[in-house]
């Protein structure tokens, strides 16, 4: 798989990447009969990629857990009758009945009834807000003691919760300054190392008549040792892990650049007094 990725990148992007560096090193080790070294390189590199894949999957699962904030079914009033339907089938204009203690399934406007709504899951403000006829409500928020009827204004796929999920996923895709640096670094570093290894392998034997196998072996050692796979793998994984961990704790970060900027902050100003007092982001 590593060799296939290397060949595909070389054909499509016309450049050498980390996979090509690893492939050359492994082939060279096999030619020299150093099977243990070849196996060790492949295992360690594959382990690093597996950990990256695991971290990415875990991040996606944690983001998708936000979906549980909104219920999967809702009670819709049709021609005076109440029917339970999947939230995905609710269209703008449908009237949804939200009982006391239930989560509001869709974004909409209160058509009738009065209640207090806990909007902390969406806005972060822990103090419940009173809702009367004509007031806007968000999917995923919790209805209080009263029964209200909500006229849907958006489909479930375009609800506040769904948009929050998309925002976090888009944030993961944004490149932080450190990630952009690593990408540029790898683009130039890999060909440079390959050229240097070729000079080490060919230079001394051709110029000074040195032993071929000795210098080929040394060039292969350079290829393996100089591979920056740890640097290239670690940066995107750490960015994605941090964004998803923050999202699980109720903090939405717009991207890797903003995450890195937060590291240089000296002071923070908040206007959500209830959130701070109760410690419930």
Tab-separated table of C-alpha atoms in Angstrom, residues 68-207:
chain	number	residue	atom	x	y	z
A	68	UNK	CA	-27.857	13.061	19.675
A	69	UNK	CA	-28.750	16.569	20.892
A	70	UNK	CA	-31.716	16.532	18.511
A	71	UNK	CA	-34.367	13.764	18.774
A	72	UNK	CA	-34.871	11.362	15.883
A	73	UNK	CA	-38.695	11.486	16.063
A	74	UNK	CA	-41.243	14.240	16.614
A	75	UNK	CA	-44.997	14.651	17.150
A	76	UNK	CA	-46.538	16.496	14.193
A	77	UNK	CA	-50.106	17.879	14.187
A	78	UNK	CA	-51.832	17.102	10.879
A	79	UNK	CA	-55.546	17.968	10.364
A	80	UNK	CA	-56.058	18.133	14.118
A	81	UNK	CA	-54.442	14.746	14.740
A	82	UNK	CA	-51.065	14.089	16.336
A	83	UNK	CA	-48.709	11.674	14.600
A	84	UNK	CA	-45.167	10.595	15.471
A	85	UNK	CA	-42.890	10.875	12.423
A	86	UNK	CA	-39.129	10.808	11.785
A	87	UNK	CA	-37.607	14.265	12.117
A	88	UNK	CA	-36.063	13.881	8.647
A	89	UNK	CA	-39.577	13.923	7.132
A	90	UNK	CA	-40.592	17.254	8.688
A	91	UNK	CA	-40.941	20.038	6.131
A	92	UNK	CA	-40.938	23.829	6.696
A	93	UNK	CA	-44.459	24.863	7.710
A	94	UNK	CA	-45.270	21.649	9.621
A	95	UNK	CA	-46.517	22.130	13.191
A	96	UNK	CA	-44.624	20.129	15.822
A	97	UNK	CA	-45.959	19.527	19.335
A	98	UNK	CA	-43.251	19.776	21.995
A	99	UNK	CA	-44.214	18.511	25.435
A	100	UNK	CA	-42.700	19.518	28.757
A	101	UNK	CA	-39.156	18.196	29.185
A	102	UNK	CA	-38.767	17.180	25.520
A	103	UNK	CA	-36.027	18.389	23.209
A	104	UNK	CA	-37.184	20.615	20.383
A	105	UNK	CA	-36.650	18.570	17.189
A	106	UNK	CA	-36.449	21.352	14.572
A	107	UNK	CA	-35.651	25.026	14.158
A	108	UNK	CA	-38.843	27.035	14.087
A	109	UNK	CA	-41.177	29.639	15.542
A	110	UNK	CA	-43.555	29.140	18.482
A	111	UNK	CA	-47.035	28.908	16.939
A	112	UNK	CA	-48.896	28.612	20.254
A	113	UNK	CA	-48.192	28.118	23.958
A	114	UNK	CA	-45.764	29.590	26.452
A	115	UNK	CA	-42.773	27.938	28.107
A	116	UNK	CA	-39.163	28.394	29.167
A	117	UNK	CA	-36.482	26.777	27.016
A	118	UNK	CA	-33.004	25.721	28.108
A	119	UNK	CA	-30.834	26.834	25.179
A	120	UNK	CA	-27.511	25.877	26.770
A	121	UNK	CA	-26.837	23.011	24.292
A	122	UNK	CA	-26.791	25.535	21.429
A	123	UNK	CA	-26.036	29.022	22.782
A	124	UNK	CA	-24.070	28.067	25.913
A	125	UNK	CA	-26.215	30.328	28.124
A	126	UNK	CA	-27.359	28.302	31.111
A	127	UNK	CA	-30.273	30.567	32.114
A	128	UNK	CA	-33.564	29.333	30.530
A	129	UNK	CA	-35.245	31.746	28.121
A	130	UNK	CA	-38.991	32.464	28.085
A	131	UNK	CA	-40.677	31.663	24.779
A	132	UNK	CA	-44.009	33.091	23.658
A	133	UNK	CA	-45.896	32.973	20.374
A	134	UNK	CA	-43.648	34.211	17.566
A	135	UNK	CA	-40.361	33.483	19.357
A	136	UNK	CA	-37.608	31.588	17.554
A	137	UNK	CA	-36.513	28.194	18.929
A	138	UNK	CA	-33.570	25.959	18.027
A	139	UNK	CA	-33.355	22.221	17.495
A	140	UNK	CA	-31.589	20.400	20.328
A	141	UNK	CA	-32.737	22.840	23.031
A	142	UNK	CA	-34.872	21.557	25.945
A	143	UNK	CA	-38.469	22.665	26.548
A	144	UNK	CA	-39.401	23.533	30.114
A	145	UNK	CA	-42.700	23.067	31.965
A	146	UNK	CA	-45.149	24.220	29.284
A	147	UNK	CA	-46.422	22.561	26.099
A	148	UNK	CA	-45.694	24.516	22.925
A	149	UNK	CA	-46.435	24.097	19.248
A	150	UNK	CA	-43.564	24.954	16.918
A	151	UNK	CA	-43.933	25.773	13.237
A	152	UNK	CA	-40.837	24.419	11.463
A	153	UNK	CA	-38.828	26.957	9.467
A	154	UNK	CA	-36.040	24.626	8.283
A	155	UNK	CA	-35.534	20.982	7.423
A	156	UNK	CA	-33.663	18.830	9.939
A	157	UNK	CA	-30.693	18.665	7.560
A	158	UNK	CA	-30.388	22.466	7.751
A	159	UNK	CA	-31.085	22.831	11.475
A	160	UNK	CA	-28.853	24.688	13.925
A	161	UNK	CA	-27.350	21.416	15.199
A	162	UNK	CA	-26.687	20.166	11.651
A	163	UNK	CA	-24.989	23.455	10.770
A	164	UNK	CA	-22.862	23.283	13.937
A	165	UNK	CA	-21.709	19.783	12.923
A	166	UNK	CA	-20.821	21.023	9.429
A	167	UNK	CA	-18.964	24.008	10.914
A	168	UNK	CA	-16.811	21.766	13.102
A	169	UNK	CA	-16.098	19.372	10.223
A	170	UNK	CA	-15.151	22.331	8.012
A	171	UNK	CA	-12.921	23.606	10.821
A	172	UNK	CA	-11.040	20.305	10.817
A	173	UNK	CA	-10.389	20.706	7.091
A	174	UNK	CA	-8.890	24.192	7.470
A	175	UNK	CA	-5.104	24.190	7.488
A	176	UNK	CA	-3.310	25.647	10.479
A	177	UNK	CA	-0.059	27.587	9.873
A	178	UNK	CA	1.972	24.685	11.274
A	179	UNK	CA	0.190	22.243	8.937
A	180	UNK	CA	0.864	24.440	5.896
A	181	UNK	CA	4.515	24.695	6.935
A	182	UNK	CA	4.801	20.902	7.252
A	183	UNK	CA	3.205	20.403	3.815
A	184	UNK	CA	5.682	22.795	2.181
A	185	UNK	CA	8.544	21.316	4.199
A	186	UNK	CA	7.758	17.754	3.076
A	187	UNK	CA	7.384	18.864	-0.560
A	188	UNK	CA	10.999	20.077	-0.738
A	189	UNK	CA	12.571	17.930	1.976
A	190	UNK	CA	11.825	14.528	0.430
A	191	UNK	CA	13.446	15.176	-3.002
A	192	UNK	CA	16.416	16.807	-1.246
A	193	UNK	CA	16.983	13.713	0.898
A	194	UNK	CA	16.684	11.408	-2.141
A	195	UNK	CA	19.249	13.489	-4.063
A	196	UNK	CA	21.600	13.553	-1.049
A	197	UNK	CA	21.287	9.786	-0.650
A	198	UNK	CA	22.112	9.316	-4.346
A	199	UNK	CA	25.214	11.510	-3.962
A	200	UNK	CA	26.331	9.490	-0.909
A	201	UNK	CA	25.743	6.189	-2.724
A	202	UNK	CA	27.471	7.165	-5.997
A	203	UNK	CA	29.978	9.858	-5.048
A	204	UNK	CA	32.660	8.056	-2.975
A	205	UNK	CA	32.737	4.877	-5.145
A	206	UNK	CA	32.960	6.828	-8.420
A	207	UNK	CA	35.329	9.576	-7.229
